[in-house]
CSV table of C-alpha atoms in Angstrom, one decimal:
chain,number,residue,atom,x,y,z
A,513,UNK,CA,105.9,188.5,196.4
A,514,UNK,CA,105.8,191.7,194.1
A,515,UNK,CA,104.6,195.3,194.2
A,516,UNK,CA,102.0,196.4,191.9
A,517,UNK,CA,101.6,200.1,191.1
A,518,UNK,CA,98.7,201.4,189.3
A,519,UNK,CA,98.1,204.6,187.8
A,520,UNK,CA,95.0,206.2,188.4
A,521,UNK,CA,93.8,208.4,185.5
A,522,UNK,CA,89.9,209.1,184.7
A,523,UNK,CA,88.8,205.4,183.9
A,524,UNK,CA,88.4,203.6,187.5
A,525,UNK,CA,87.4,200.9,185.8
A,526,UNK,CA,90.5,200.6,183.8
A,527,UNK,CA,92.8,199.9,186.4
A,528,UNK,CA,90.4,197.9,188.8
A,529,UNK,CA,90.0,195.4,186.0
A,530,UNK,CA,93.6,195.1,185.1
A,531,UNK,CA,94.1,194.6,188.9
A,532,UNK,CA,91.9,192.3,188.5
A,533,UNK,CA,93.1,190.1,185.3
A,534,UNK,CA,96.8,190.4,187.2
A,535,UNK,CA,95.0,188.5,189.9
A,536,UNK,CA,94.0,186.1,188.2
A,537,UNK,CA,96.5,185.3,186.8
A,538,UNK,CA,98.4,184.7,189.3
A,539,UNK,CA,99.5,188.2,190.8
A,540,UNK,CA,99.6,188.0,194.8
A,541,UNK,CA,101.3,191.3,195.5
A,542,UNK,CA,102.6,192.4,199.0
A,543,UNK,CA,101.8,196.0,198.8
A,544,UNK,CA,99.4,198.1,196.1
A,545,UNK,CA,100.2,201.6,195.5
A,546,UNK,CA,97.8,203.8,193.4
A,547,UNK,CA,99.2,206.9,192.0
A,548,UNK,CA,96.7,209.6,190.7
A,549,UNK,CA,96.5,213.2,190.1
A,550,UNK,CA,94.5,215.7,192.3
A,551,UNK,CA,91.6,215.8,189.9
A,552,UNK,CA,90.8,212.1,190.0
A,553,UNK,CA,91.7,211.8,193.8
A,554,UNK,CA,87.9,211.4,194.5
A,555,UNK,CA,87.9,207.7,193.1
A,556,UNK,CA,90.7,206.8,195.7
A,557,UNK,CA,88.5,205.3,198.6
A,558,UNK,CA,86.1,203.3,195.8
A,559,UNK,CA,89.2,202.0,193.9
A,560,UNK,CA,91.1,201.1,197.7
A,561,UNK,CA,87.7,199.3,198.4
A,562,UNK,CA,88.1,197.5,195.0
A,563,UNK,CA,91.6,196.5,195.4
A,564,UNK,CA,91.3,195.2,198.5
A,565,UNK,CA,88.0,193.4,197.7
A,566,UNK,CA,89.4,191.5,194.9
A,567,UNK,CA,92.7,190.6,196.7
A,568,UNK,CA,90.2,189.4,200.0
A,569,UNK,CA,88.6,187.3,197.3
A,570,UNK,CA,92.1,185.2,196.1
A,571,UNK,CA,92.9,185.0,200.0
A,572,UNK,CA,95.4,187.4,200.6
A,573,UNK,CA,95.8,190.9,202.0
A,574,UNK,CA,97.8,193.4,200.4
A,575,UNK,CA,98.9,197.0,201.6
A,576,UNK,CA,97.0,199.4,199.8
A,577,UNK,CA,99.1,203.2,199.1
A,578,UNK,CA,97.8,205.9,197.4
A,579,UNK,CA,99.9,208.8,196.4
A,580,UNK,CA,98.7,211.9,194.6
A,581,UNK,CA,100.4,214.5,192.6
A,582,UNK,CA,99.4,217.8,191.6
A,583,UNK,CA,97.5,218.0,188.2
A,584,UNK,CA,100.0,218.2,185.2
A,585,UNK,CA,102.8,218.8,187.1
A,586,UNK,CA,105.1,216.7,185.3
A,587,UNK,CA,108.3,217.9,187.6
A,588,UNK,CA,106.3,216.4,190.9
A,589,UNK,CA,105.5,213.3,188.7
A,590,UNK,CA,108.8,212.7,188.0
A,591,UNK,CA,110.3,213.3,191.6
A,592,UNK,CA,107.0,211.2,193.1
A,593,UNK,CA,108.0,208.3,190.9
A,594,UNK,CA,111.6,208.2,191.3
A,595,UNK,CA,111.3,208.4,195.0
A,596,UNK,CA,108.8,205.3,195.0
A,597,UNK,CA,111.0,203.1,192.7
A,598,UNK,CA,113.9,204.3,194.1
A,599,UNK,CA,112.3,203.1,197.6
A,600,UNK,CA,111.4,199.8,196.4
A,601,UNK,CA,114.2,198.8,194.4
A,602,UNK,CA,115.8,198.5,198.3
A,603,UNK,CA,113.0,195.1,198.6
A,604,UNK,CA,112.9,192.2,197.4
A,605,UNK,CA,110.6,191.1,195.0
A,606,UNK,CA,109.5,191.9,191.4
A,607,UNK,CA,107.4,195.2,190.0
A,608,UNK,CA,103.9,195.0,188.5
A,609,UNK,CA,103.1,198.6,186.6
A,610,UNK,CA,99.4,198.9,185.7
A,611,UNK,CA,99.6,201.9,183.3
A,612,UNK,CA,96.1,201.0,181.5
A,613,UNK,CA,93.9,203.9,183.5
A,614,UNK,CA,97.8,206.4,183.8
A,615,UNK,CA,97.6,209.8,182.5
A,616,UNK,CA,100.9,211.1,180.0
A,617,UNK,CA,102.6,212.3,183.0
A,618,UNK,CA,102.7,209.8,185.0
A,619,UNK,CA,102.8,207.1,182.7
A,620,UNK,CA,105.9,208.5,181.2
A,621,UNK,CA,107.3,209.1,184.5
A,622,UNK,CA,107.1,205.6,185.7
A,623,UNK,CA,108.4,204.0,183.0
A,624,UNK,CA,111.1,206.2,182.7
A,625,UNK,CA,112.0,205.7,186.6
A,626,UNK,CA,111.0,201.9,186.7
A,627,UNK,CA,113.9,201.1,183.6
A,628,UNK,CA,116.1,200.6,186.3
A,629,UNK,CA,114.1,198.6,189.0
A,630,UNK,CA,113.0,194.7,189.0
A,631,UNK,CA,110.2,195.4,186.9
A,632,UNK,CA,108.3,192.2,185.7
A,633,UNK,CA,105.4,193.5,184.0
A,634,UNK,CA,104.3,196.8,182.4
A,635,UNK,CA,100.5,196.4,181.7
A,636,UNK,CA,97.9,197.9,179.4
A,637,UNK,CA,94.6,196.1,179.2
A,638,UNK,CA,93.0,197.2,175.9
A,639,UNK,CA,89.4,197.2,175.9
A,640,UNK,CA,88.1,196.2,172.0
A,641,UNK,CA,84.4,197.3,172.1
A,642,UNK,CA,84.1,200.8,174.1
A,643,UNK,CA,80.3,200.7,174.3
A,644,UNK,CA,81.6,198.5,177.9
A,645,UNK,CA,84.1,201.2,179.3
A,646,UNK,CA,82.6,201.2,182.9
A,647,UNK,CA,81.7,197.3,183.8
A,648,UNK,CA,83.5,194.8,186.0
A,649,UNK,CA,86.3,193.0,184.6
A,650,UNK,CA,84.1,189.5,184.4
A,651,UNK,CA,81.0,191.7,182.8
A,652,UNK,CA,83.2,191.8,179.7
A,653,UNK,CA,83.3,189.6,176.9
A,654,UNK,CA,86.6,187.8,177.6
A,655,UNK,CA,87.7,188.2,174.0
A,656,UNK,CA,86.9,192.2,174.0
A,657,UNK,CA,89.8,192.7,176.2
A,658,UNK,CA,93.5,192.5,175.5
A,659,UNK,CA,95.9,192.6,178.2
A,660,UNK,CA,98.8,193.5,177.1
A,661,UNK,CA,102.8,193.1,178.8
A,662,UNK,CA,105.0,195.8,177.5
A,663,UNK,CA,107.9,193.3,178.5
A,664,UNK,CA,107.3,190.6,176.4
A,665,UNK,CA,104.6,188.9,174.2
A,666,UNK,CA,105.3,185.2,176.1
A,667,UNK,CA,103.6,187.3,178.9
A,668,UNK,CA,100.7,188.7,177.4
A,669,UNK,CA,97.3,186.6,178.6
């Protein structure tokens, strides 16, 4: 079973649906953690809800984390990040990063600190038509979004 962490930036929607395609696609992770910054910290109860909705609706029943960092500290990014991958490195199982909703500092801190974990997938769901930004994953035209695996194209779906 894998870990998926998600970054939490200022499009909810954004990481709930690439939750979601992971999901689908097979994803059945043990444990969730969302990372986000102070200033988005609001959405962390709806997004929880969402996770944990979705995951209820595949039959399983993941562990939902949230962690939240200062606003554009990059320092407490860094050592936030290293600590979590440096925690789950110790498990088994494989990494799922969902960097399609991330801000620059923590997107560049978890890839930076996740280079030497068992990282599977680094994901960025690209969303084609921007007059859809805030719908459910399955109220977008299938074709207007791109999900994207940083780790290798036979991944991409």
């Amino acid at each position: 079973m894998s870990v998926h962490i998600a970054l939490l930036g200022r499009t909810p929607w954004a990481l709930v649906n690439t939750y979601y395609a992971s999901v689908m696609g097979g994803e059945r992770p043990r444990e969730v953690y969302i990372v986000t910054e102070r200033r988005y910290s609001h959405n962390l109860p709806k997004i929880t809800e969402a996770v944990k909705e979705i995951s209820n609706a595949y039959g399983f029943s993941p562990e939902v984390g949230t962690l939240v960092i200062p606003d554009d500290d990059f320092r407490e990014a860094d050592r936030v990040l290293k600590n979590l991958f440096s925690e789950l490195k110790e498990e088994d199982g494989d990494i799922v990063l969902n960097m399609t909703s991330g801000r620059k500092a923590l997107v560049a801190a978890a890839i930076i600190h996740s280079r030497e974990s068992k990282v599977k997938e680094i994901l960025y769901m690209a969303l084609l038509d921007v007059q859809f930004p805030n719908r459910p994953y399955m109220m977008l035209p299938k074709h207007m979004q791109v999900l994207k695996n940083f780790l290798g194209e036979e991944n991409d779906r």
